[in-house]
XYZ file of N, CA, C and O in Angstrom:
628
model
N 90.349 177.944 79.962
C 91.631 177.380 80.320
C 92.064 177.872 81.699
O 92.601 177.103 82.485
N 91.805 179.175 81.954
C 92.187 179.766 83.238
C 91.482 179.040 84.382
O 92.070 178.760 85.412
N 90.218 178.717 84.182
C 89.430 178.019 85.205
C 90.015 176.626 85.451
O 90.104 176.180 86.578
N 90.398 175.956 84.374
C 90.955 174.611 84.483
C 92.274 174.646 85.255
O 92.511 173.814 86.128
N 93.105 175.631 84.947
C 94.388 175.753 85.648
C 94.151 176.053 87.126
O 94.781 175.456 87.990
N 93.214 176.965 87.410
C 92.884 177.292 88.802
C 92.401 176.052 89.526
O 92.808 175.789 90.664
N 91.567 175.276 88.869
C 91.048 174.055 89.476
C 92.185 173.078 89.780
O 92.236 172.486 90.860
N 93.096 172.938 88.861
C 94.231 172.043 89.080
C 95.061 172.531 90.260
O 95.481 171.738 91.111
N 95.286 173.836 90.324
C 96.065 174.389 91.431
C 95.380 174.142 92.770
O 96.021 173.751 93.748
N 94.081 174.356 92.805
C 93.337 174.132 94.050
C 93.372 172.656 94.423
O 93.584 172.302 95.578
N 93.199 171.809 93.425
C 93.224 170.374 93.701
C 94.597 169.929 94.185
O 94.705 169.005 94.990
N 95.640 170.620 93.723
C 96.975 170.260 94.207
C 97.115 170.568 95.696
O 97.918 169.964 96.385
N 96.314 171.504 96.169
C 96.320 171.803 97.597
C 95.697 170.668 98.399
O 95.930 170.540 99.592
N 94.910 169.864 97.714
C 94.268 168.740 98.373
C 95.208 167.547 98.515
O 94.846 166.539 99.094
N 96.413 167.657 97.985
C 97.375 166.556 98.055
C 97.603 166.046 99.469
O 97.706 164.834 99.672
N 97.668 166.924 100.487
C 97.859 166.409 101.843
C 96.733 165.472 102.289
O 96.894 164.717 103.233
N 95.633 165.501 101.566
C 94.531 164.607 101.925
C 94.925 163.145 101.780
O 94.384 162.293 102.471
N 95.862 162.876 100.893
C 96.311 161.493 100.714
C 96.856 160.947 102.029
O 96.605 159.800 102.376
N 97.611 161.784 102.740
C 98.148 161.362 104.025
C 97.015 161.148 105.024
O 97.053 160.237 105.828
N 96.016 162.017 104.971
C 94.894 161.912 105.906
C 94.067 160.653 105.648
O 93.514 160.087 106.563
N 93.983 160.268 104.361
C 93.193 159.093 104.024
C 93.693 157.856 104.749
O 92.922 157.005 105.152
N 94.991 157.770 104.915
C 95.559 156.624 105.612
C 95.076 156.575 107.059
O 94.927 155.511 107.638
N 94.808 157.745 107.619
C 94.328 157.825 108.994
C 92.814 157.670 109.077
O 92.265 157.560 110.157
N 92.159 157.736 107.940
C 90.716 157.575 107.930
C 90.031 158.719 107.224
O 90.529 159.836 107.170
N 88.856 158.430 106.657
C 88.085 159.413 105.918
C 87.578 160.563 106.763
O 87.258 161.621 106.253
N 87.489 160.365 108.074
C 86.963 161.405 108.946
C 87.837 162.662 108.886
O 87.330 163.769 108.784
N 89.162 162.489 108.940
C 90.068 163.636 108.863
C 89.906 164.376 107.548
O 89.945 165.598 107.508
N 89.760 163.661 106.477
C 89.591 164.268 105.158
C 88.315 165.089 105.125
O 88.311 166.219 104.641
N 87.264 164.520 105.650
C 85.979 165.222 105.669
C 86.063 166.480 106.537
O 85.557 167.536 106.160
N 86.706 166.373 107.673
C 86.879 167.523 108.565
C 87.674 168.620 107.872
O 87.341 169.795 107.948
N 88.761 168.224 107.207
C 89.583 169.192 106.510
C 88.777 169.901 105.425
O 88.859 171.123 105.269
N 88.011 169.131 104.669
C 87.208 169.701 103.596
C 86.188 170.694 104.158
O 85.995 171.773 103.595
N 85.554 170.340 105.261
C 84.570 171.239 105.881
C 85.231 172.516 106.386
O 84.671 173.604 106.261
N 86.423 172.399 106.954
C 87.150 173.588 107.413
C 87.501 174.488 106.233
O 87.395 175.711 106.312
N 87.932 173.866 105.145
C 88.280 174.635 103.952
C 87.046 175.336 103.387
O 87.116 176.509 102.990
N 85.932 174.648 103.381
C 84.685 175.240 102.878
C 84.268 176.416 103.764
O 83.875 177.467 103.265
N 84.378 176.246 105.068
C 84.030 177.325 106.005
C 84.957 178.525 105.803
O 84.504 179.669 105.816
N 86.222 178.256 105.604
C 87.187 179.327 105.343
C 86.802 180.088 104.071
O 86.841 181.319 104.028
N 86.401 179.359 103.046
C 85.991 180.005 101.795
C 84.730 180.822 102.011
O 84.603 181.925 101.486
N 83.802 180.289 102.788
C 82.581 181.041 103.097
C 82.938 182.372 103.750
O 82.418 183.427 103.348
N 83.794 182.326 104.759
C 84.203 183.544 105.466
C 84.872 184.531 104.503
O 84.635 185.737 104.574
N 85.689 184.005 103.628
C 86.378 184.838 102.651
C 85.367 185.531 101.739
O 85.459 186.739 101.492
N 84.384 184.773 101.238
C 83.381 185.336 100.338
C 82.486 186.345 101.055
O 82.090 187.355 100.463
N 82.168 186.083 102.317
C 81.366 187.033 103.094
C 82.073 188.382 103.120
O 81.465 189.427 102.867
N 83.356 188.335 103.397
C 84.154 189.565 103.486
C 84.270 190.239 102.120
O 84.037 191.441 101.994
N 84.620 189.483 101.101
C 84.864 190.052 99.773
C 83.587 190.598 99.122
O 83.644 191.590 98.404
N 82.455 189.926 99.360
C 81.204 190.338 98.721
C 80.354 191.229 99.614
O 79.373 191.805 99.150
N 80.710 191.300 100.890
C 79.905 192.088 101.826
C 78.517 191.501 102.023
O 77.518 192.219 101.982
N 78.454 190.190 102.223
C 77.167 189.505 102.354
C 76.516 189.781 103.708
O 77.187 189.749 104.737
N 75.221 190.013 103.683
C 74.462 190.154 104.916
C 74.164 188.764 105.469
O 74.335 187.759 104.762
N 73.688 188.702 106.705
C 73.324 187.409 107.298
C 72.247 186.716 106.466
O 72.307 185.507 106.233
N 71.280 187.474 106.013
C 70.188 186.901 105.210
C 70.720 186.355 103.882
O 70.344 185.260 103.461
N 71.618 187.103 103.253
C 72.202 186.637 101.994
C 73.006 185.365 102.207
O 72.942 184.446 101.399
N 73.760 185.319 103.302
C 74.564 184.137 103.597
C 73.679 182.895 103.722
O 74.012 181.833 103.192
N 72.574 183.046 104.414
C 71.654 181.922 104.644
C 71.104 181.380 103.330
O 70.937 180.171 103.181
N 70.873 182.255 102.367
C 70.308 181.837 101.084
C 71.382 181.445 100.068
O 71.178 180.541 99.260
N 72.507 182.153 100.118
C 73.531 181.980 99.089
C 74.356 180.706 99.258
O 74.558 179.960 98.298
N 74.850 180.452 100.457
C 75.809 179.361 100.616
C 75.252 177.966 100.337
O 75.976 177.136 99.777
N 74.000 177.667 100.660
C 73.496 176.345 100.239
C 73.523 176.183 98.713
O 73.888 175.117 98.206
N 73.180 177.242 97.990
C 73.230 177.191 96.524
C 74.674 177.072 96.032
O 74.978 176.263 95.155
N 75.536 177.884 96.600
C 76.936 177.909 96.186
C 77.603 176.562 96.436
O 78.318 176.039 95.576
N 77.348 175.981 97.600
C 77.941 174.681 97.920
C 77.418 173.596 96.981
O 78.181 172.718 96.550
N 76.157 173.677 96.656
C 75.574 172.701 95.729
C 76.235 172.824 94.349
O 76.551 171.821 93.713
N 76.466 174.070 93.917
C 77.143 174.292 92.639
C 78.553 173.704 92.672
O 78.959 172.998 91.750
N 79.287 174.002 93.728
C 80.653 173.486 93.829
C 80.672 171.961 93.870
O 81.566 171.340 93.296
N 79.706 171.360 94.543
C 79.623 169.892 94.585
C 79.398 169.316 93.194
O 79.993 168.303 92.829
N 78.526 169.960 92.408
C 78.264 169.488 91.044
C 79.511 169.620 90.175
O 79.834 168.714 89.399
N 80.205 170.738 90.302
C 81.433 170.942 89.529
C 82.489 169.915 89.939
O 83.160 169.324 89.098
N 82.608 169.678 91.238
C 83.571 168.687 91.716
C 83.246 167.310 91.137
O 84.148 166.575 90.724
N 81.975 166.975 91.086
C 81.565 165.655 90.582
C 81.982 165.467 89.120
O 82.583 164.441 88.781
N 81.692 166.437 88.261
C 82.060 166.271 86.849
C 83.580 166.285 86.670
O 84.114 165.568 85.828
N 84.266 167.079 87.480
C 85.731 167.115 87.416
C 86.315 165.782 87.866
O 87.231 165.247 87.232
N 85.773 165.240 88.937
C 86.243 163.958 89.459
C 86.025 162.841 88.437
O 86.924 162.025 88.199
N 84.858 162.815 87.826
C 84.562 161.785 86.829
C 85.538 161.874 85.650
O 86.018 160.852 85.152
N 85.836 163.096 85.235
C 86.762 163.296 84.119
C 88.175 162.865 84.499
O 88.871 162.217 83.717
N 88.586 163.193 85.710
C 89.921 162.776 86.174
C 90.024 161.256 86.236
O 91.072 160.682 85.947
N 88.938 160.593 86.638
C 88.942 159.129 86.707
C 89.149 158.532 85.311
O 89.905 157.573 85.154
N 88.447 159.086 84.320
C 88.637 158.621 82.945
C 90.078 158.854 82.491
O 90.698 157.984 81.875
N 90.589 160.021 82.813
C 91.966 160.370 82.453
C 92.940 159.367 83.065
O 93.840 158.860 82.388
N 92.770 159.068 84.341
C 93.645 158.097 85.019
C 93.563 156.728 84.350
O 94.573 156.062 84.162
N 92.344 156.330 84.024
C 92.130 154.998 83.444
C 92.892 154.841 82.129
O 93.560 153.828 81.920
N 92.816 155.841 81.268
C 93.489 155.700 79.968
C 94.982 156.032 80.051
O 95.751 155.629 79.191
N 95.390 156.737 81.081
C 96.805 157.090 81.223
C 97.674 155.879 81.539
O 98.892 155.949 81.439
N 97.044 154.776 81.891
C 97.797 153.553 82.167
C 98.463 153.009 80.906
O 99.380 152.199 80.987
N 97.970 153.461 79.747
C 98.553 153.006 78.486
C 97.922 151.742 77.944
O 98.308 151.259 76.895
N 96.958 151.202 78.653
C 96.324 149.957 78.221
C 94.882 150.206 77.782
O 94.003 149.388 78.020
N 94.644 151.349 77.141
C 93.294 151.718 76.723
C 93.091 151.423 75.242
O 94.046 151.389 74.462
N 91.849 151.236 74.892
C 91.503 151.058 73.481
C 91.391 152.438 72.839
O 91.318 153.454 73.528
N 91.326 152.465 71.503
C 91.158 153.736 70.796
C 89.863 154.424 71.225
O 89.830 155.640 71.381
N 88.816 153.638 71.419
C 87.531 154.209 71.832
C 87.634 154.835 73.224
O 87.100 155.919 73.463
N 88.348 154.177 74.127
C 88.529 154.725 75.474
C 89.346 156.015 75.436
O 89.024 156.986 76.138
N 90.374 156.046 74.594
C 91.151 157.277 74.434
C 90.269 158.409 73.890
O 90.317 159.539 74.364
N 89.468 158.074 72.897
C 88.595 159.089 72.304
C 87.580 159.605 73.319
O 87.352 160.809 73.423
N 86.980 158.692 74.064
C 85.993 159.099 75.074
C 86.626 159.972 76.160
O 86.029 160.949 76.601
N 87.820 159.617 76.571
C 88.521 160.414 77.588
C 88.876 161.793 77.032
O 88.701 162.807 77.717
N 89.348 161.836 75.800
C 89.698 163.117 75.174
C 88.457 164.002 75.057
O 88.506 165.202 75.340
N 87.343 163.401 74.681
C 86.089 164.155 74.569
C 85.659 164.671 75.948
O 85.271 165.825 76.097
N 85.750 163.825 76.955
C 85.351 164.231 78.311
C 86.213 165.386 78.814
O 85.699 166.340 79.411
N 87.502 165.314 78.561
C 88.420 166.382 78.991
C 88.080 167.683 78.261
O 88.054 168.757 78.860
N 87.802 167.567 76.962
C 87.461 168.735 76.164
C 86.120 169.331 76.595
O 85.961 170.552 76.635
N 85.178 168.492 76.942
C 83.846 168.960 77.332
C 83.779 169.446 78.781
O 82.794 170.057 79.182
N 84.808 169.181 79.563
C 84.781 169.538 80.982
C 84.513 171.019 81.208
O 83.669 171.389 82.017
N 85.225 171.878 80.494
C 85.034 173.321 80.673
C 83.595 173.727 80.381
O 83.020 174.549 81.086
N 83.026 173.132 79.325
C 81.640 173.452 78.958
C 80.672 173.004 80.049
O 79.751 173.728 80.405
N 80.903 171.825 80.600
C 80.045 171.336 81.679
C 80.128 172.250 82.898
O 79.119 172.565 83.520
N 81.359 172.669 83.228
C 81.535 173.589 84.357
C 80.795 174.897 84.102
O 80.118 175.424 84.989
N 80.923 175.415 82.883
C 80.231 176.661 82.516
C 78.723 176.499 82.601
O 78.026 177.394 83.100
N 78.218 175.381 82.119
C 76.771 175.131 82.173
C 76.271 175.122 83.610
O 75.222 175.685 83.924
N 77.030 174.488 84.484
C 76.656 174.439 85.905
C 76.686 175.842 86.499
O 75.742 176.263 87.178
N 77.742 176.591 86.214
C 77.849 177.948 86.749
C 76.722 178.839 86.241
O 76.162 179.632 87.005
N 76.387 178.716 84.966
C 75.285 179.523 84.420
C 73.946 179.163 85.055
O 73.116 180.035 85.315
N 73.749 177.886 85.299
C 72.508 177.447 85.956
C 72.382 178.114 87.329
O 71.321 178.618 87.690
N 73.460 178.146 88.065
C 73.422 178.729 89.403
C 73.476 180.256 89.377
O 72.970 180.912 90.287
N 74.038 180.820 88.325
C 74.075 182.276 88.204
C 72.659 182.846 88.266
O 72.421 183.841 88.959
N 71.743 182.205 87.570
C 70.366 182.704 87.580
C 69.762 182.601 88.985
O 68.971 183.452 89.379
N 70.144 181.585 89.737
C 69.659 181.447 91.111
C 70.336 182.472 92.034
O 69.701 183.029 92.930
N 71.618 182.726 91.799
C 72.344 183.707 92.601
C 71.753 185.108 92.430
O 71.804 185.918 93.350
N 71.193 185.382 91.235
C 70.617 186.699 90.966
C 69.490 187.043 91.940
O 69.260 188.208 92.224
N 68.827 186.038 92.450
C 67.728 186.302 93.386
C 68.232 186.574 94.803
O 67.456 186.991 95.661
N 69.524 186.364 95.049
C 70.102 186.530 96.387
C 71.109 187.683 96.424
O 71.151 188.441 97.401
N 71.916 187.804 95.383
C 73.002 188.775 95.363
C 72.643 189.993 94.515
O 71.860 189.883 93.562
N 73.260 191.112 94.843
C 73.106 192.311 94.015
C 73.925 192.118 92.740
O 74.783 191.228 92.659
N 73.688 192.993 91.763
C 74.455 192.921 90.514
C 75.947 193.097 90.784
O 76.780 192.401 90.194
N 76.289 193.992 91.680
C 77.690 194.220 92.010
C 78.293 192.980 92.661
O 79.413 192.579 92.332
N 77.552 192.343 93.572
C 78.048 191.133 94.226
C 78.220 190.002 93.221
O 79.186 189.235 93.314
N 77.302 189.882 92.260
C 77.446 188.873 91.204
C 78.734 189.110 90.420
O 79.466 188.167 90.111
N 78.999 190.365 90.123
C 80.214 190.729 89.394
C 81.459 190.398 90.214
O 82.424 189.836 89.705
N 81.418 190.716 91.488
C 82.577 190.517 92.360
C 82.825 189.039 92.701
O 83.938 188.683 93.108
N 81.813 188.192 92.542
C 81.941 186.782 92.908
C 83.103 186.109 92.186
O 83.929 185.445 92.811
N 83.194 186.258 90.886
C 84.281 185.615 90.124
C 85.643 186.143 90.563
O 86.602 185.391 90.691
N 85.716 187.441 90.774
C 86.977 188.031 91.234
C 87.351 187.484 92.618
O 88.506 187.193 92.881
N 86.352 187.330 93.477
C 86.606 186.808 94.826
C 87.062 185.351 94.767
O 87.956 184.950 95.520
N 86.459 184.556 93.897
C 86.874 183.159 93.759
C 88.327 183.080 93.287
O 89.098 182.252 93.793
N 88.693 183.928 92.340
C 90.074 183.947 91.847
C 91.017 184.405 92.948
O 92.097 183.829 93.130
N 90.611 185.410 93.693
C 91.436 185.917 94.791
C 91.623 184.838 95.854
O 92.712 184.676 96.405
N 90.564 184.077 96.123
C 90.645 182.986 97.100
C 91.657 181.939 96.635
O 92.504 181.498 97.407
N 91.572 181.560 95.364
C 92.517 180.573 94.819
C 93.948 181.094 94.916
O 94.871 180.348 95.279
N 94.147 182.376 94.623
C 95.477 182.973 94.721
C 95.979 182.966 96.159
O 97.161 182.697 96.410
N 95.098 183.272 97.112
C 95.472 183.247 98.529
C 95.898 181.848 98.962
O 96.873 181.681 99.677
N 95.152 180.856 98.526
C 95.512 179.471 98.857
C 96.878 179.114 98.292
O 97.690 178.468 98.964
N 97.129 179.545 97.074
C 98.416 179.248 96.455
C 99.551 179.936 97.212
O 100.604 179.340 97.432
N 99.339 181.182 97.620
C 100.361 181.892 98.391
C 100.669 181.149 99.680
O 101.823 180.947 100.038
N 99.624 180.739 100.390
C 99.810 180.014 101.645
C 100.513 178.687 101.413
O 101.376 178.276 102.187
N 100.128 178.024 100.352
C 100.741 176.742 100.015
C 102.241 176.921 99.758
O 103.063 176.153 100.258
N 102.585 177.945 98.995
C 103.997 178.195 98.691
C 104.770 178.591 99.932
O 105.930 178.186 100.092
N 104.163 179.367 100.809
C 104.835 179.748 102.056
C 105.134 178.518 102.899
O 106.227 178.376 103.439
N 104.149 177.638 103.013
C 104.359 176.406 103.782
C 105.454 175.560 103.146
O 106.311 175.013 103.836
N 105.405 175.450 101.847
C 106.393 174.663 101.114
C 107.791 175.257 101.300
O 108.756 174.523 101.512
N 107.880 176.597 101.229
C 109.173 177.264 101.416
C 109.709 177.030 102.814
O 110.890 176.780 102.997
N 108.838 177.129 103.820
C 109.278 176.904 105.204
C 109.782 175.480 105.391
O 110.780 175.240 106.042
N 109.079 174.521 104.818
C 109.504 173.126 104.923
C 110.833 172.924 104.227
O 111.706 172.211 104.713
N 110.987 173.538 103.059
C 112.224 173.397 102.295
C 113.413 173.997 103.015
O 114.499 173.426 103.039
N 113.227 175.142 103.649
C 114.316 175.797 104.377
C 114.693 174.991 105.611
O 115.846 174.891 105.949
N 113.704 174.410 106.255
C 113.966 173.625 107.467
C 114.745 172.357 107.173
O 115.582 171.933 107.956
N 114.504 171.766 106.008
C 115.177 170.510 105.691
C 116.589 170.729 105.149
O 117.388 169.811 105.113
N 116.927 171.977 104.757
C 118.258 172.259 104.220
C 119.279 172.492 105.315
O 120.458 172.476 105.081
N 118.824 172.782 106.528
C 119.736 173.088 107.630
C 120.433 171.878 108.143
O 120.066 170.799 108.137
């Protein structure tokens, strides 16, 4: 559940992408790449990755995140489709099953990559990875709230 909530919070940070989409997909892609690079830098610092580890780890890590994003996106699409209220019982059941199975799919993907990460990261770095991911999500939320607070204060004047 904690992972699902974190994912929702992170995805809420992607909300400004809607504005960028109107300007074109290029801005969205650029923003996503900047965010990914920022996360890479954060993980390098938190895990103490060497240059060699970075070269081996990040292609695997990005591939894992892409797979997780794909299953999450597919599940959200099903959720949106049935949330219109015009779904059949079978569509509701399939969406409910997909939502329920999402955490398991995410775990399966993470476990698959965990074994690959073991060949690149030390045991301590493997342990610290989850903590670093949570810390990264918390940092993003703090920044998001600060920006939101600044905007709110500016509009009240």
